[in-house]
């Protein structure tokens, strides 16, 4: 078994970063919404919830970094500059790599944005 | 005769043949056309007319508000006017106009003859037109919806107050949402599979990138609203208490479902407008766009992030602060990709030498307005600020800045830019400039003061106000501005409508654009004369002689065969040719099925049950005939020489075929609607200490039996497909036939749980949501039975064989989705109450 996956050629890899963002966002939203609605019956504290969501945030960030690394590789580690508009399979691959890398960057920032409330908000509602 | 002369003659003959095959019917039969370019024009014109209608309503609203204590409109008429204004602008103008532009432009822009499902587009158009007229017409009978474009219960569920208007809204718009999803299927499959050979994804026009994303967004945004509509209509029609707090329901669920749709919707509107700018800016900078990949980043990024914002419309509903904070954060994050696009445009303009033409004027003016709206958006996305500004005129100002700047102005830029593709002439420069300045100034005069009226506390949607509170001058200014703005719009309309046949025709590609849509000729219906090989993002700039080669028929598919309309299907990433696709031609079936489906919705509104059933039967029949006669036809020959030494298959099945993708995409939307219903189930669970309210559930037994039977039927279908592929015909037929009663039994078992436990859906929301989810699944099971019988008939008729098995494979795909649906729905309904 290889540790680092081989390059795959599909359109879908483009969406890896945003999908991770979406899953992370859903996890945060659903966990908080359910916890706060059922706080009275919850067997653990809000802080425990925040901590576990932090852990999930770290996992999400690592996943995005992994996607970023793969796309960086697909982009030839930055060996060529955009625009990648030649009519060749090679340029198409470079374009995919570069666009995926950009999206990973945006997703990384967006995950951090969404997790900031976990730092500052200590109760469900005041 | 010399060789050259003879090949020229062949080309002429081929051209005549092509023209004949693609010709629209004449006389009144013209309306049975299905050509996408034609449909795009109708679609666009209809949307534009709806826009003018909604604009008139807005002027009425403004007149009423011009002075304090006015009685120009009654309170109820006022409510109908603003509700219909918002509804029509959002559902009948903003979204459809882009489906229209896309359907009109995409074939030639992608270098395709046609998008894969022209009849589906025609169906979508007729659904849209009928639904639109129905919704708009209601106001003339004093029966228009009157509870605001987002229809919040309990106001909108109150039959006393909302009358039949709410039903018209719910059913009319559900019908139009069907049309939107149809368009999304057409657009997504078209962009992924019908690009000209060589147009790899790194060379796709940016417009196509945006529309691909928007198509995906429609697929995940509209179904939650459809699910919400279903719950809402069940409450209004049969008193199932989904939003009635007294019986365990909750109005907030509607707000969630509406805004899960509603916020992405604003980006569904905004992205295509930006897409037009991404075509216009490079043309007038006379250079390729700088930062192509950055635009792709922005389009995809916005597409995703826009689904994490919906609660910012619900900041004042008392949700936990932590939830508000998540959505506030995501709302601020979406400003990043939005900003990126604007910087890309500025960079492109700085790097080129900008020709400041009329489309650029509209585009730049629009973006300036949009930026102000974006700033107020970032303000209201901060929860504490929004607690002050919510439901005041500040929000009205914000949304009009973003919508008019981010969508109306770019649309007008697009109309001025693309008009030569419709009429071979440009619109008037002089009139256009006057119109622009009237609109630009009028807009700001009308809407800027609303920020202040809002901050001074004027709530939105009040039909009048007293004189003492200091809102009168600002309101009067707004009204004056609105009329200046309307004058500008009127000038545009005059310019479009004034007869131009005396003016000389302009030359092709008058702006010297680089992208492929400019090869299309207004008189021709064939999309492109021959399908070119693309080697650049701006082929008209970089591939010398391209237009000539295309028009002389020197590329693929210069001819016709068997008198059929044909286009090429290519691979997703590299656009290698894989199939010669025969698309549907002129047909009545599309109109009949759209009108009868419309009949279903209209009859439902008035509770004419018998007519509903009748129309339903006609719809089903029409669609079946349409499928039987128009799809998966077995060609006379297997292969077709498309020219330049390439031969392609005429028939493919499975993931290689466009039909399979259409099924996949439709089912993704269907699955989203189902997920929204499940969201409702768990939503009710969270808001109640005991969401069953002590009432009996469906029990675990019957739901488990249902899942098991569905699994059995699914296995039988797998066997059928397998046997069919191995040419074991009777085995295939037997398993198809066998799976019919099993599916039926599965459906009955699904209903047995709630039925035998005597669950009363009108008593409490718990039985109601259990019934809705069971019915949803069972209905899908019944559709599956129709599909099984259809395949069986196909097998006996010899149109479903081992090598021609597209129908069966598409049905199998449907079954995979059905299996997942059944497992989740009956699994949750049966087991969740036990384990919770
Ligand atoms: C930076 C981006 C944006 C942000 C942060 C933002 C934020 C908001 C917020 C928080 C509200 C709710 C205000 C309230 O009801 O109290 C709102 C309302 C609205 N926004 Fe935006 N917005 C943005 C961009 C857009 C765009 C691009 C559009 C459309 C093209 C749009 C259309 C609307 C509409 C239609 C409403 C009003 C809905 C209603 O209550 O009737 N917004 N926006
Ligand atoms: Cu929003």
Short mmCIF file of C-alpha atoms and ligand atoms in Angstrom, two decimals, chain B residues 90 149-150 152 258-259 262-263 265-271 302 309-316 327-328 330-336 338 370 373-383 385-392 394-396 398-407 460-461, ligand 1:
data_model
loop_
_atom_site.label_atom_id
_atom_site.label_comp_id
_atom_site.label_asym_id
_atom_site.label_seq_id
_atom_site.Cartn_x
_atom_site.Cartn_y
_atom_site.Cartn_z
CA UNK B 90 -36.77 36.80 -7.68
CA UNK B 149 -41.93 37.01 -0.77
CA UNK B 150 -40.70 34.66 1.92
CA UNK B 152 -43.52 33.29 6.80
CA UNK B 258 -36.70 28.91 2.94
CA UNK B 259 -33.33 30.48 3.64
CA UNK B 262 -32.93 31.79 -0.18
CA UNK B 263 -29.38 32.71 0.49
CA UNK B 265 -30.50 31.89 -4.44
CA UNK B 266 -29.05 35.39 -4.20
CA UNK B 267 -25.75 34.00 -5.39
CA UNK B 268 -27.48 31.93 -8.03
CA UNK B 269 -28.62 35.31 -9.27
CA UNK B 270 -25.37 37.14 -8.77
CA UNK B 271 -22.86 34.65 -10.22
CA UNK B 302 -18.76 31.38 -3.50
CA UNK B 309 -25.01 31.75 5.37
CA UNK B 310 -28.70 31.11 5.64
CA UNK B 311 -29.09 31.83 9.33
CA UNK B 312 -27.98 35.45 8.80
CA UNK B 313 -31.58 36.02 7.73
CA UNK B 314 -32.66 34.61 11.10
CA UNK B 315 -30.43 36.55 13.48
CA UNK B 316 -33.41 37.86 15.41
CA UNK B 327 -23.13 31.98 10.25
CA UNK B 328 -21.86 35.46 10.87
CA UNK B 330 -19.18 32.39 7.14
CA UNK B 331 -21.01 35.49 5.91
CA UNK B 332 -17.88 37.54 6.36
CA UNK B 333 -15.77 34.86 4.67
CA UNK B 334 -17.85 34.97 1.51
CA UNK B 335 -16.71 38.53 0.97
CA UNK B 336 -13.26 37.15 0.06
CA UNK B 338 -16.60 38.08 -4.04
CA UNK B 370 -22.87 46.39 -5.96
CA UNK B 373 -24.45 46.79 -1.27
CA UNK B 374 -21.66 44.38 -0.38
CA UNK B 375 -20.48 46.76 2.33
CA UNK B 376 -23.92 47.07 3.89
CA UNK B 377 -24.14 43.30 3.59
CA UNK B 378 -21.03 42.90 5.68
CA UNK B 379 -22.63 45.30 8.18
CA UNK B 380 -25.89 43.38 8.53
CA UNK B 381 -23.96 40.13 8.69
CA UNK B 382 -22.73 41.26 12.10
CA UNK B 383 -25.44 40.02 14.41
CA UNK B 385 -25.85 45.47 14.03
CA UNK B 386 -28.53 43.35 12.43
CA UNK B 387 -30.58 43.26 15.61
CA UNK B 388 -31.06 46.99 15.02
CA UNK B 389 -31.40 46.98 11.25
CA UNK B 390 -33.43 43.83 10.69
CA UNK B 391 -36.81 44.33 9.06
CA UNK B 392 -36.18 48.01 8.48
CA UNK B 394 -31.91 49.45 5.75
CA UNK B 395 -32.31 45.86 4.59
CA UNK B 396 -34.42 47.00 1.66
CA UNK B 398 -29.00 46.56 1.03
CA UNK B 399 -30.83 44.04 -1.05
CA UNK B 400 -31.59 46.45 -3.84
CA UNK B 401 -28.01 47.65 -4.00
CA UNK B 402 -26.76 44.10 -4.41
CA UNK B 403 -29.52 42.94 -6.72
CA UNK B 404 -29.74 45.93 -9.02
CA UNK B 405 -26.00 46.53 -9.03
CA UNK B 406 -25.05 42.88 -9.08
CA UNK B 407 -27.68 41.64 -11.46
CA UNK B 460 -40.32 47.49 5.87
CA UNK B 461 -43.71 46.45 4.55
C1 LIG C 1 -20.91 40.22 1.12
C2 LIG C 1 -21.98 39.60 0.77
C3 LIG C 1 -23.32 39.71 1.49
C4 LIG C 1 -23.61 39.69 2.81
C5 LIG C 1 -22.60 39.53 3.94
C6 LIG C 1 -25.04 39.82 2.96
C7 LIG C 1 -25.72 39.82 4.16
C8 LIG C 1 -27.08 39.93 4.31
C9 LIG C 1 -27.81 39.84 5.54
C10 LIG C 1 -27.19 39.62 6.91
C11 LIG C 1 -29.13 40.01 5.28
C12 LIG C 1 -30.27 39.96 6.28
C13 LIG C 1 -30.64 41.26 6.79
C14 LIG C 1 -31.88 41.20 7.61
O1 LIG C 1 -32.93 40.70 7.14
O2 LIG C 1 -31.85 41.71 8.74
C15 LIG C 1 -29.24 40.18 3.87
C16 LIG C 1 -30.42 40.35 3.21
C17 LIG C 1 -30.53 40.22 1.84
N1 LIG C 1 -29.49 40.10 0.94
FE1 LIG C 1 -27.55 40.13 1.35
N2 LIG C 1 -25.59 39.91 1.75
C18 LIG C 1 -24.57 39.84 0.82
C19 LIG C 1 -24.69 39.84 -0.53
C20 LIG C 1 -25.89 39.76 -1.18
C21 LIG C 1 -26.03 39.53 -2.59
C22 LIG C 1 -24.89 39.32 -3.56
C23 LIG C 1 -27.34 39.53 -2.83
C24 LIG C 1 -28.06 39.33 -4.16
C25 LIG C 1 -27.55 39.40 -5.31
C26 LIG C 1 -28.03 39.74 -1.60
C27 LIG C 1 -29.40 39.78 -1.47
C28 LIG C 1 -30.07 39.93 -0.30
C29 LIG C 1 -31.48 39.95 -0.18
C30 LIG C 1 -32.48 39.77 -1.32
C31 LIG C 1 -31.79 40.16 1.16
C32 LIG C 1 -33.13 40.39 1.77
C33 LIG C 1 -33.98 39.23 1.94
C34 LIG C 1 -35.22 39.70 2.61
O3 LIG C 1 -35.22 39.82 3.84
O4 LIG C 1 -36.21 39.94 1.91
N3 LIG C 1 -27.12 39.88 -0.61
N4 LIG C 1 -27.97 40.12 3.29
#
